[in-house]
XYZ file of C-alpha atoms in Angstrom:
728
model
C 20.035 -20.156 -20.160
C 19.832 -23.693 -20.717
C 16.134 -24.787 -21.368
C 14.863 -27.953 -20.095
C 12.351 -29.293 -22.596
C 9.652 -31.687 -21.504
C 7.987 -34.544 -23.211
C 5.115 -34.009 -21.399
C 2.516 -30.728 -22.584
C 2.272 -28.110 -20.007
C -1.099 -28.452 -17.894
C -1.154 -25.676 -15.716
C -2.183 -21.980 -16.485
C -3.193 -19.076 -14.045
C -5.713 -16.652 -14.460
C -6.376 -13.413 -12.458
C -10.180 -12.618 -12.012
C -11.488 -9.360 -10.836
C -14.484 -10.101 -8.076
C -17.120 -7.616 -7.638
C -19.969 -7.910 -4.744
C -17.352 -9.374 -1.817
C -18.256 -7.499 1.197
C -16.228 -9.826 4.148
C -13.226 -11.903 4.326
C -16.070 -14.855 4.776
C -17.223 -14.188 0.871
C -13.681 -14.367 -0.457
C -13.865 -17.497 1.367
C -16.942 -19.101 0.067
C -15.893 -18.382 -3.688
C -12.129 -19.875 -2.778
C -14.279 -23.177 -1.595
C -16.411 -23.617 -4.877
C -13.495 -22.455 -7.127
C -11.413 -25.341 -5.574
C -14.077 -27.713 -6.008
C -14.028 -27.004 -9.750
C -12.557 -30.199 -11.787
C -8.908 -29.238 -13.840
C -8.264 -26.696 -10.529
C -5.058 -27.141 -8.863
C -5.383 -24.203 -6.216
C -7.187 -20.936 -5.912
C -6.911 -18.271 -3.721
C -9.355 -14.837 -3.129
C -7.829 -11.561 -1.980
C -10.359 -9.748 -0.005
C -8.513 -6.583 0.125
C -7.796 -6.921 -3.447
C -10.960 -7.606 -4.943
C -9.102 -10.742 -6.791
C -9.457 -14.574 -7.222
C -6.441 -16.362 -8.834
C -6.272 -19.619 -9.913
C -4.029 -21.977 -10.789
C -5.590 -24.574 -13.387
C -5.322 -27.297 -16.100
C -6.712 -25.061 -19.247
C -7.348 -28.790 -20.630
C -10.244 -29.690 -18.235
C -10.987 -25.839 -16.905
C -11.539 -22.420 -18.571
C -12.019 -19.059 -17.557
C -15.750 -18.889 -18.636
C -16.638 -21.865 -16.306
C -15.056 -19.705 -13.253
C -16.872 -16.830 -13.918
C -20.319 -18.997 -13.413
C -18.983 -20.291 -10.802
C -18.337 -16.903 -9.116
C -21.695 -15.789 -10.495
C -23.682 -19.036 -8.862
C -22.812 -18.050 -5.385
C -23.997 -14.178 -5.671
C -20.542 -12.012 -7.070
C -19.792 -11.121 -10.217
C -16.652 -10.703 -12.694
C -16.016 -7.404 -14.561
C -15.122 -8.046 -18.552
C -12.604 -6.628 -20.368
C -10.362 -3.207 -19.023
C -13.433 -2.398 -16.550
C -11.667 -2.706 -13.487
C -10.068 0.629 -13.225
C -13.510 2.216 -13.790
C -15.272 -0.071 -11.867
C -13.256 0.898 -8.766
C -13.362 4.716 -8.909
C -17.141 3.822 -9.703
C -17.466 1.964 -6.379
C -15.294 4.797 -4.151
C -17.640 7.412 -5.745
C -20.602 5.292 -4.905
C -19.355 4.795 -1.478
C -19.032 8.179 -1.061
C -21.921 9.713 -2.076
C -23.389 6.696 0.152
C -21.776 7.690 3.501
C -22.031 11.461 2.875
C -25.972 11.042 2.621
C -26.463 8.213 5.441
C -24.218 10.963 7.819
C -26.368 13.888 6.511
C -29.475 12.254 7.546
C -28.192 10.391 11.159
C -26.810 13.818 12.433
C -29.851 15.215 13.207
C -31.180 11.925 14.028
C -28.924 11.366 16.829
C -29.022 14.493 18.258
C -33.176 14.068 18.342
C -32.925 10.928 20.185
C -30.058 11.890 22.258
C -30.818 15.544 23.885
C -34.153 15.866 25.768
C -34.240 19.793 24.627
C -34.836 18.419 20.874
C -37.560 15.731 21.191
C -40.365 18.165 20.231
C -44.003 16.745 20.316
C -44.018 14.055 17.258
C -40.466 14.226 16.252
C -40.931 10.198 16.531
C -41.998 10.400 12.586
C -39.856 12.810 11.709
C -36.669 9.905 12.874
C -38.960 7.731 11.092
C -38.960 9.647 7.943
C -34.837 10.626 8.406
C -34.336 6.437 9.310
C -36.110 5.207 6.313
C -33.136 5.986 3.350
C -30.699 5.378 5.858
C -31.323 2.085 6.540
C -33.877 0.824 3.938
C -31.418 2.533 0.883
C -27.953 3.286 2.093
C -28.329 0.041 4.336
C -30.078 -1.863 0.960
C -26.588 -3.429 -0.020
C -26.200 -5.243 3.566
C -29.514 -6.462 3.332
C -29.197 -8.176 -0.223
C -26.091 -9.672 1.103
C -27.568 -10.921 3.648
C -30.560 -12.315 1.395
C -27.442 -14.165 -0.581
C -25.661 -15.670 2.293
C -29.394 -16.932 3.251
C -29.348 -18.844 0.394
C -25.748 -20.708 0.570
C -26.893 -21.181 4.409
C -24.149 -19.328 5.643
C -24.204 -16.192 8.231
C -21.513 -12.895 7.985
C -21.314 -9.444 9.295
C -23.440 -8.021 6.605
C -26.190 -10.990 8.252
C -25.375 -9.565 11.187
C -25.412 -5.903 10.392
C -28.805 -6.225 8.315
C -30.745 -8.637 11.364
C -29.858 -5.882 13.787
C -30.715 -2.699 11.953
C -33.792 -4.329 10.417
C -34.877 -5.333 14.169
C -34.490 -2.116 15.575
C -36.574 -0.254 12.075
C -39.259 -2.908 12.451
C -39.497 -2.289 16.267
C -39.536 1.053 16.212
C -42.057 1.015 13.210
C -44.305 -1.191 15.563
C -43.879 1.577 18.198
C -44.508 4.068 16.534
C -48.000 2.653 14.808
C -49.519 0.638 16.451
C -48.030 1.205 20.604
C -48.193 4.922 20.362
C -45.088 6.115 20.373
C -45.581 9.639 19.118
C -48.442 10.145 21.554
C -47.014 12.009 24.499
C -50.221 10.296 26.517
C -48.005 7.380 26.108
C -44.495 8.562 25.963
C -42.364 7.187 28.739
C -44.504 3.507 28.594
C -41.735 0.492 28.195
C -43.343 -0.611 24.934
C -43.519 3.255 23.064
C -39.746 4.133 22.754
C -38.492 3.765 18.955
C -35.112 2.785 18.001
C -34.482 4.120 14.621
C -31.152 6.243 15.255
C -30.068 2.565 16.141
C -29.795 0.978 12.719
C -28.862 4.831 11.245
C -25.431 5.014 13.100
C -24.911 1.310 12.097
C -25.072 1.576 8.829
C -23.482 4.908 8.147
C -20.163 3.639 10.389
C -20.276 0.212 8.184
C -20.012 2.301 5.053
C -17.736 4.856 6.282
C -15.628 1.662 6.936
C -15.823 -0.001 3.111
C -15.707 3.418 1.868
C -11.558 3.495 2.974
C -10.995 -0.197 2.263
C -12.678 0.875 -1.227
C -10.655 4.038 -1.712
C -7.331 2.003 -0.762
C -8.047 -1.132 -3.377
C -9.086 1.673 -5.935
C -5.333 3.650 -4.950
C -3.695 -0.186 -5.284
C -4.746 -0.314 -9.050
C -3.934 3.518 -9.662
C -0.152 2.496 -8.556
C -0.032 -0.132 -11.288
C -1.121 2.542 -13.956
C 0.952 5.569 -13.026
C 4.146 2.582 -13.037
C 3.020 2.005 -16.591
C 2.700 5.137 -17.822
C 6.389 6.366 -16.812
C 7.465 4.588 -20.123
C 8.331 6.513 -23.207
C 5.209 6.765 -25.760
C 7.125 7.015 -28.843
C 10.126 5.606 -30.211
C 12.409 7.355 -32.954
C 13.252 5.273 -35.936
C 16.857 5.236 -37.522
C 15.054 6.514 -40.546
C 13.223 9.935 -38.386
C 9.549 8.140 -37.913
C 8.311 8.786 -34.719
C 5.754 5.548 -33.736
C 4.080 4.689 -30.993
C 5.388 2.414 -28.243
C 2.994 -0.066 -29.103
C 3.907 -0.485 -33.192
C 7.703 -1.148 -32.142
C 8.832 -5.152 -32.772
C 11.353 -6.973 -31.621
C 14.756 -6.237 -34.389
C 13.556 -2.454 -34.903
C 16.857 0.130 -34.234
C 15.784 3.092 -32.674
C 17.742 7.075 -31.486
C 17.750 8.048 -27.962
C 18.768 11.276 -27.620
C 20.417 13.156 -24.746
C 17.453 14.000 -22.202
C 15.433 10.949 -23.310
C 13.592 8.196 -22.124
C 14.589 4.501 -23.724
C 11.892 3.428 -25.468
C 12.108 -0.385 -24.942
C 15.081 -2.918 -23.400
C 17.015 -3.517 -25.942
C 20.871 -3.714 -26.765
C 23.261 -0.499 -27.754
C 24.790 -0.804 -31.616
C 25.756 2.590 -32.213
C 26.904 5.454 -29.608
C 28.162 5.765 -25.890
C 26.252 7.826 -23.083
C 25.824 7.334 -19.406
C 22.298 6.148 -18.484
C 20.287 6.855 -15.526
C 18.971 3.285 -14.277
C 17.533 4.088 -11.055
C 14.478 3.269 -11.559
C 15.510 0.114 -11.907
C 18.751 -0.630 -9.526
C 18.293 2.566 -7.359
C 22.079 3.438 -8.084
C 22.356 7.199 -7.908
C 25.475 7.311 -9.899
C 24.558 6.679 -14.236
C 25.592 3.081 -15.667
C 27.941 3.896 -18.704
C 26.975 1.982 -21.502
C 28.448 1.310 -24.901
C 27.936 -0.797 -28.094
C 27.015 -4.168 -27.168
C 25.334 -3.292 -23.925
C 22.016 -3.826 -22.777
C 19.809 -0.864 -21.747
C 15.749 -1.274 -20.618
C 12.903 1.070 -21.247
C 11.828 4.057 -19.295
C 15.414 5.154 -17.796
C 16.743 7.971 -18.703
C 19.600 8.615 -21.728
C 21.708 11.216 -19.858
C 24.245 12.191 -22.197
C 25.635 10.856 -25.491
C 23.355 9.696 -28.411
C 22.402 5.864 -28.551
C 21.221 3.932 -31.568
C 19.340 0.569 -29.471
C 17.868 -2.957 -31.013
C 15.024 -3.196 -29.593
C 14.996 -6.764 -27.745
C 12.060 -6.734 -25.873
C 8.774 -5.204 -26.272
C 5.417 -4.898 -24.705
C 4.551 -7.112 -21.269
C 8.180 -8.407 -21.782
C 10.238 -5.403 -20.870
C 11.715 -4.480 -17.429
C 8.850 -1.446 -16.565
C 6.342 -4.329 -17.727
C 7.664 -6.952 -15.602
C 8.215 -4.760 -12.464
C 4.317 -3.770 -12.610
C 3.429 -7.578 -12.877
C 5.412 -8.274 -10.018
C 3.767 -5.425 -7.862
C 0.219 -6.610 -8.973
C 1.020 -10.613 -8.374
C 2.445 -9.670 -4.795
C -0.315 -7.825 -4.036
C -2.778 -10.895 -4.828
C -0.983 -13.341 -2.663
C -1.253 -11.602 0.229
C -3.722 -13.608 2.300
C -7.197 -12.687 2.663
C -7.215 -10.746 5.930
C -10.063 -13.000 8.152
C -11.219 -10.469 10.791
C -12.175 -11.498 13.557
C -15.854 -9.695 14.130
C -16.366 -12.293 10.418
C -15.072 -15.046 11.693
C -17.237 -14.883 15.567
C -19.967 -13.476 13.285
C -20.657 -17.201 10.949
C -21.675 -18.537 14.755
C -23.011 -15.556 16.416
C -25.663 -14.572 14.260
C -27.260 -18.313 14.578
C -27.278 -18.423 18.323
C -28.849 -15.004 18.444
C -31.394 -16.391 15.902
C -31.651 -19.089 17.884
C -32.165 -17.327 21.210
C -34.310 -15.128 19.837
C -36.375 -17.683 18.607
C -36.365 -19.708 21.711
C -37.468 -16.547 23.758
C -40.562 -16.126 21.604
C -41.386 -19.967 22.285
C -40.229 -19.997 25.593
C -42.319 -16.923 27.476
C -45.140 -18.120 25.108
C -45.376 -21.649 26.195
C -44.879 -19.968 30.206
C -48.299 -18.179 30.172
C -46.813 -14.411 29.576
C -48.622 -11.610 26.819
C -47.860 -11.878 23.699
C -46.918 -8.089 24.043
C -44.316 -9.280 26.818
C -42.936 -12.133 24.671
C -42.265 -9.831 21.948
C -40.631 -7.254 23.890
C -38.164 -9.943 25.354
C -37.589 -11.355 21.753
C -36.920 -7.928 20.246
C -34.642 -7.040 23.153
C -32.657 -10.362 22.545
C -32.291 -8.726 18.670
C -31.824 -5.496 19.812
C -29.300 -6.490 22.388
C -27.060 -8.035 19.650
C -27.309 -5.283 17.125
C -23.646 -4.691 16.289
C -23.531 -1.240 17.174
C -20.527 -1.310 18.969
C -18.888 -4.095 16.842
C -19.688 -0.962 14.052
C -17.310 1.092 15.315
C -14.461 -1.120 17.075
C -12.425 -0.897 13.651
C -13.559 2.485 12.304
C -13.284 4.718 15.315
C -9.733 3.124 16.186
C -8.542 3.215 12.485
C -9.621 7.158 12.310
C -8.223 7.631 15.518
C -4.821 6.163 14.874
C -4.542 7.335 11.281
C -5.332 10.239 12.124
C -2.601 10.492 15.020
C -0.251 8.951 12.256
C -0.822 11.879 9.910
C 0.197 14.491 12.625
C 3.572 12.193 13.363
C 3.679 11.872 9.294
C 2.890 8.489 8.987
C 0.090 7.844 6.445
C -1.374 4.581 7.410
C -4.293 2.489 4.866
C -5.971 0.655 7.111
C -6.857 -2.299 9.339
C -5.513 -4.860 6.807
C -2.095 -2.855 7.596
C -2.396 -2.858 11.024
C -3.006 -6.567 11.442
C 0.048 -6.847 8.988
C 2.601 -5.339 11.918
C 1.127 -7.930 14.686
C 4.504 -10.303 14.182
C 6.280 -8.065 12.114
C 9.873 -9.178 13.056
C 12.344 -7.795 10.469
C 12.909 -4.643 8.484
C 14.102 -4.752 4.752
C 15.389 -0.875 4.178
C 16.531 0.361 0.732
C 19.742 2.287 0.586
C 19.430 5.199 -1.836
C 16.681 7.341 -0.766
C 15.959 5.828 2.226
C 19.006 5.143 4.569
C 20.920 7.719 2.401
C 19.772 11.273 0.677
C 19.549 9.663 -2.834
C 22.034 12.464 -4.433
C 25.330 12.550 -4.945
C 27.615 14.877 -2.605
C 31.127 16.047 -2.554
C 32.822 14.623 0.048
C 36.656 14.712 -0.935
C 39.763 16.392 -2.689
C 42.600 14.719 -2.509
C 45.880 16.460 -4.061
C 49.363 15.524 -5.520
C 52.328 16.855 -3.848
C 52.701 20.777 -3.870
C 49.210 20.907 -5.626
C 46.411 23.411 -3.815
C 43.408 21.697 -2.908
C 41.606 24.678 -4.217
C 42.722 25.379 -7.023
C 41.897 21.945 -7.747
C 38.315 22.183 -6.912
C 38.305 25.173 -8.899
C 39.630 23.854 -12.234
C 37.702 20.409 -11.780
C 34.483 22.247 -11.074
C 34.759 25.096 -13.546
C 35.500 21.746 -16.341
C 32.689 20.123 -15.196
C 30.086 23.380 -15.211
C 29.342 22.869 -18.738
C 28.279 18.494 -17.928
C 25.066 17.412 -16.910
C 26.364 14.477 -15.441
C 24.940 14.132 -11.947
C 28.482 13.544 -10.661
C 29.577 16.684 -12.484
C 26.406 18.557 -10.722
C 27.871 17.260 -7.317
C 31.068 18.755 -8.198
C 29.951 22.226 -9.203
C 27.879 22.379 -6.123
C 30.685 20.547 -3.685
C 32.936 23.819 -4.868
C 30.126 26.058 -4.437
C 29.521 25.448 -0.940
C 33.473 25.335 -0.227
C 32.669 29.425 -0.893
C 34.794 28.432 -4.900
C 32.912 29.871 -8.070
C 33.434 27.677 -10.861
C 34.363 29.677 -14.352
C 32.763 28.954 -17.599
C 35.316 26.905 -19.556
C 36.585 28.476 -23.174
C 36.046 25.201 -24.988
C 34.324 22.250 -23.619
C 34.098 18.131 -25.034
C 32.165 15.637 -23.604
C 33.848 12.277 -24.073
C 31.079 9.221 -23.413
C 31.792 6.936 -20.653
C 35.394 8.659 -20.048
C 34.596 12.377 -18.668
C 35.294 15.924 -20.036
C 38.090 18.068 -21.596
C 37.976 21.716 -21.631
C 40.055 24.527 -21.301
C 39.887 26.797 -18.082
C 41.708 30.183 -17.540
C 43.984 29.118 -20.532
C 44.710 25.507 -19.191
C 44.149 22.461 -20.233
C 41.886 20.115 -17.939
C 40.446 16.495 -17.892
C 38.228 15.385 -15.356
C 36.974 11.852 -15.031
C 38.215 7.988 -15.237
C 41.249 6.573 -14.406
C 41.146 5.428 -18.740
C 41.700 9.068 -19.480
C 45.154 9.505 -18.178
C 48.495 7.483 -18.700
C 49.338 7.412 -15.365
C 48.345 7.724 -11.914
C 50.852 9.197 -9.095
C 51.519 6.381 -6.048
C 49.701 8.406 -3.178
C 46.655 9.186 -5.268
C 46.544 5.914 -6.608
C 46.530 4.716 -2.915
C 44.215 7.315 -1.742
C 41.589 6.603 -4.699
C 41.724 2.515 -3.996
C 40.748 3.376 -0.108
C 38.001 5.621 -1.394
C 36.531 3.279 -3.719
C 36.722 0.647 -0.830
C 34.514 2.377 1.214
C 32.114 2.899 -1.349
C 33.225 6.511 -3.043
C 33.118 7.456 -6.725
C 36.622 8.554 -7.559
C 36.779 11.419 -10.116
C 40.405 12.114 -11.183
C 41.704 15.806 -12.433
C 44.630 16.425 -14.408
C 46.286 18.192 -17.409
C 49.126 16.607 -18.695
C 49.263 14.553 -15.256
C 46.945 13.352 -12.595
C 47.080 16.368 -9.946
C 44.019 15.320 -7.647
C 41.439 13.271 -7.015
C 37.474 14.347 -6.073
C 35.140 11.713 -4.394
C 31.923 11.924 -4.451
C 29.018 9.654 -2.290
C 25.791 9.262 -1.948
C 25.875 10.816 1.784
C 23.448 9.402 4.776
C 20.691 10.428 6.372
C 21.602 12.390 9.375
C 18.955 10.349 11.188
C 19.499 7.193 9.885
C 21.708 5.510 12.533
C 18.762 6.620 15.677
C 16.352 5.045 12.925
C 17.918 1.627 12.993
C 18.499 1.792 17.265
C 14.492 2.641 17.557
C 13.774 -0.678 15.175
C 16.030 -2.534 16.869
C 14.486 -1.873 20.411
C 11.079 -2.763 19.046
C 13.105 -6.014 18.932
C 13.141 -5.559 14.684
C 16.312 -7.520 12.671
C 17.699 -4.842 9.708
C 18.147 -5.848 6.107
C 19.782 -3.430 3.881
C 18.314 -4.654 0.212
C 20.351 -2.583 -2.352
C 20.585 -2.482 -6.190
C 24.040 -1.048 -5.458
C 27.167 -1.800 -5.591
C 28.412 -4.136 -2.394
C 31.371 -1.367 -1.329
C 28.782 1.432 -0.891
C 26.381 -0.675 0.255
C 28.363 -2.048 2.872
C 30.167 1.013 4.304
C 26.548 2.231 4.937
C 25.382 -0.163 6.899
C 28.471 -0.387 8.909
C 27.911 2.969 9.368
C 24.215 2.466 10.786
C 24.581 -0.590 12.502
C 22.845 -3.061 10.207
C 24.968 -6.374 10.383
C 22.683 -8.072 7.206
C 23.542 -6.653 3.917
C 22.434 -7.833 -0.061
C 23.708 -5.909 -2.426
C 23.500 -5.370 -6.586
C 19.954 -6.906 -6.986
C 17.056 -6.267 -9.710
C 13.722 -6.062 -8.714
C 12.612 -9.044 -9.321
C 15.579 -10.154 -7.228
C 14.382 -8.092 -4.319
C 11.047 -10.057 -4.541
C 13.049 -13.233 -3.754
C 14.932 -11.849 -1.080
C 11.810 -10.836 0.616
C 10.625 -14.177 -0.321
C 13.579 -16.073 0.860
C 13.362 -13.969 4.202
C 9.671 -15.073 4.426
C 10.501 -18.631 3.791
C 13.305 -18.179 7.061
C 9.279 -18.175 8.930
C 9.713 -14.047 9.413
C 7.195 -11.336 9.022
C 8.927 -8.872 6.808
C 8.658 -4.993 6.415
C 10.204 -3.660 3.517
C 11.203 0.679 3.394
C 11.711 1.841 0.037
C 11.153 5.105 -2.235
C 11.789 3.755 -5.501
C 10.042 2.556 -8.686
C 12.414 -0.638 -8.551
C 11.326 -1.137 -4.617
C 7.316 -1.243 -5.679
C 7.295 -4.957 -6.023
C 9.470 -5.836 -2.970
C 7.228 -3.273 -0.833
C 3.874 -5.138 -2.245
C 5.376 -8.454 -1.580
C 6.405 -7.606 1.998
C 4.234 -8.350 4.587
C 4.360 -4.829 5.512
C 5.298 -2.097 2.796
C 6.830 1.476 4.100
C 7.076 4.049 1.582
C 9.161 6.934 2.125
C 7.307 9.757 0.897
C 10.166 11.853 -0.726
C 9.920 9.142 -3.246
C 8.072 8.193 -6.560
C 4.199 7.691 -6.489
C 4.335 4.443 -7.701
C 6.172 3.105 -4.501
C 3.810 4.940 -2.437
C 1.014 3.282 -3.898
C 2.385 -0.179 -3.484
C 2.818 0.482 0.203
C 1.055 0.166 3.459
C 2.429 2.815 5.590
C 4.180 6.087 3.947
C 6.221 8.605 5.993
C 5.499 11.679 4.358
C 8.629 13.631 5.760
C 11.224 11.144 4.568
C 12.730 10.480 7.702
C 13.768 7.138 8.394
C 12.984 7.225 11.790
C 8.782 7.114 10.983
C 9.425 3.160 10.026
C 10.026 2.739 13.991
C 6.953 4.821 14.664
C 4.829 3.819 11.926
C 5.388 0.061 13.429
C 4.489 1.260 16.929
C 1.823 3.510 16.110
C 0.222 0.618 13.887
C 0.600 -1.756 16.922
C -1.183 -0.071 19.259
C -3.697 0.741 16.931
C -4.335 -3.466 16.248
C -4.502 -3.721 20.085
C -7.028 -1.014 20.131
C -9.052 -2.755 17.845
C -8.926 -6.152 19.139
C -9.598 -4.615 22.954
C -12.649 -3.012 20.996
C -14.180 -6.435 19.335
C -13.269 -8.321 22.465
C -15.566 -5.777 25.064
C -18.223 -5.546 22.018
C -18.160 -9.332 21.959
C -18.298 -9.885 25.490
C -20.904 -7.007 26.104
C -23.424 -9.303 23.601
C -22.605 -12.182 25.607
C -23.337 -10.938 28.428
C -26.623 -9.224 27.795
C -28.218 -11.304 25.465
C -28.953 -13.946 28.768
C -30.634 -10.896 30.332
C -32.580 -10.178 27.567
C -33.945 -13.519 27.025
C -34.791 -13.918 30.602
C -36.790 -10.593 30.573
C -34.249 -8.510 32.600
C -33.708 -6.099 30.046
C -36.635 -4.349 28.132
C -35.745 -2.615 24.249
C -35.163 0.479 26.508
C -32.381 -0.673 28.551
C -31.023 -2.837 25.795
C -30.607 0.366 23.971
C -28.990 1.957 26.798
C -26.401 -0.915 27.222
C -25.666 -0.932 23.534
C -24.833 3.258 23.939
C -22.755 2.470 26.687
C -20.804 -0.274 24.959
C -20.076 2.257 22.324
C -19.625 5.375 24.630
C -16.607 2.342 26.043
C -15.585 1.563 22.741
C -14.854 5.023 20.925
C -13.466 6.345 24.456
C -10.862 3.569 24.364
C -10.136 4.650 20.508
C -9.701 8.028 21.884
C -6.723 6.954 23.839
C -4.911 6.650 20.875
C -4.694 10.289 20.416
C -2.086 10.757 23.329
C 0.495 8.017 21.700
C 4.042 9.300 21.203
C 6.996 7.393 19.299
């Protein structure tokens, strides 16, 4: 490759920093603005979902220390060293414990507050005791974030949560201590009620949503760790020494025996073999390699012994590049701008002004202090985001639960929002549209030869081979009621095929080049089968007496799956590392018009980017490690659950059964769930907008305000439960 040299020194560098302490999209926006204003920063982006800041800058002007210092000045932090994975796991564990604590304490509190039979004398004191650890302890993160926001003159969802929960808690404590809320003689008075359950419910539900977000982020990090763990751990040098992969250097020669993983990217300097490269290309047929051919780390040597000279090590290998592509694609996703966060930036200051205005207005008009305080607190309580807290988590829980029943695993709110405008679906071929394994699909015989006899001889010769094509021929024979026999002699010919003696007859099975010539009728049949994307194997002794065709077969439901995607208004594209002929043949069978074949992982990412550059919102469906970067780059990643863990973890949706029809089901369900969330948020805000003026006018006292809040919450929950009736 020609490298163009510039007379100017490079002035652009990139750094990715993990950021701790972000609680909403507004936090990401604040950090992004702060970093963008630093001198030398060309571009800064902060991904709230991935908890990562990506900065492109001039290293001569700016530095990592400045970025870390700026982030710290905004109230957030950057973990040092390799703490990211541990921090993610620790945060998930902390949130899990906090959610359990809040739920255990809130359950009896809600029961006492809502069921008259449980309202024993003095139950309010117990309610105070149960709610305090929840509102002040479990909810401390919200109050701390609200203080940080206040210091920087902004308001977010955390401000709203803190304001509402503390207002309900403070009023309840005052009512209990000074207004006789626990006094049976005063119970029922308008100013003698407690609302401890309101604050506890809000904290518990919001924490539950945060837990799901943290768990999804932790799993994304785990995907990269699993990807890098797929490589070999050691390399065996030519002199017999076995060394760790980290000690391998460019130019070192190492030996790869049959069945072993290739240690790193390199060039074959001795030997010939078949190498399983499905991790990179998705191609089910192993690639034949010989001296001078390039091989890749973590791929598997199927048959012969190889000596490889290392050409790339460490972060330069294909496997490391795939991991980097996954990480970069995840980090490049736009931050999720949640509707509740966007509105809260305006809503919270307005509520505060209305509450203060109510307080001043009632005092200046000569009302009593009790009436004035009651009206002002009613405004704060009516503004308490109980329905907002329920709007997203309940819809996500019901939607994801219904998805699980239908064999679809949905990651969370970010995924649902990503489906809103998806209008193109890119599908991997091998393992997604097809079964992902070779099967015998046909036998052709020369004139005067018996097909069953040809299949018996070929399967018997191949029964001693470990090659996937050989296994397909043997399995195909058994499916047809033919039991192969063990050859008396057998020799593997790397890159060509096998020779064997079956029932005293010398047999050769493999490529054309094993034979001097092929009869015209069989040559024509072989050409036709190869044009259809089949892999053709020749069988004969002194002459070719038959050919066998093997192929990766179509999944029974694939054609129906493409039809369902079209009915959703989606354009289908087949994207594969396989050859053009089999890819085109499969596409024609299922009804896909656009095909991109013979692409490597980085090229798959580029194809996704090109489609996105055309203005399309792209969903990617795949199952292999080679699909992981494209799954992460796509606006919506859909993994086949029967595929690799790395693909599943890099995706947004997972189809547990492996049925490609699940892609249409997943998109339809995600769209319905997102619509439900938006409906919930609209009515939650509409309730606030309508009720706040009534509270300020004194029409709604705290009791009625709490009742209105309960009604809005019931509506949101009921609306979410409708998702349980979703059908594909």
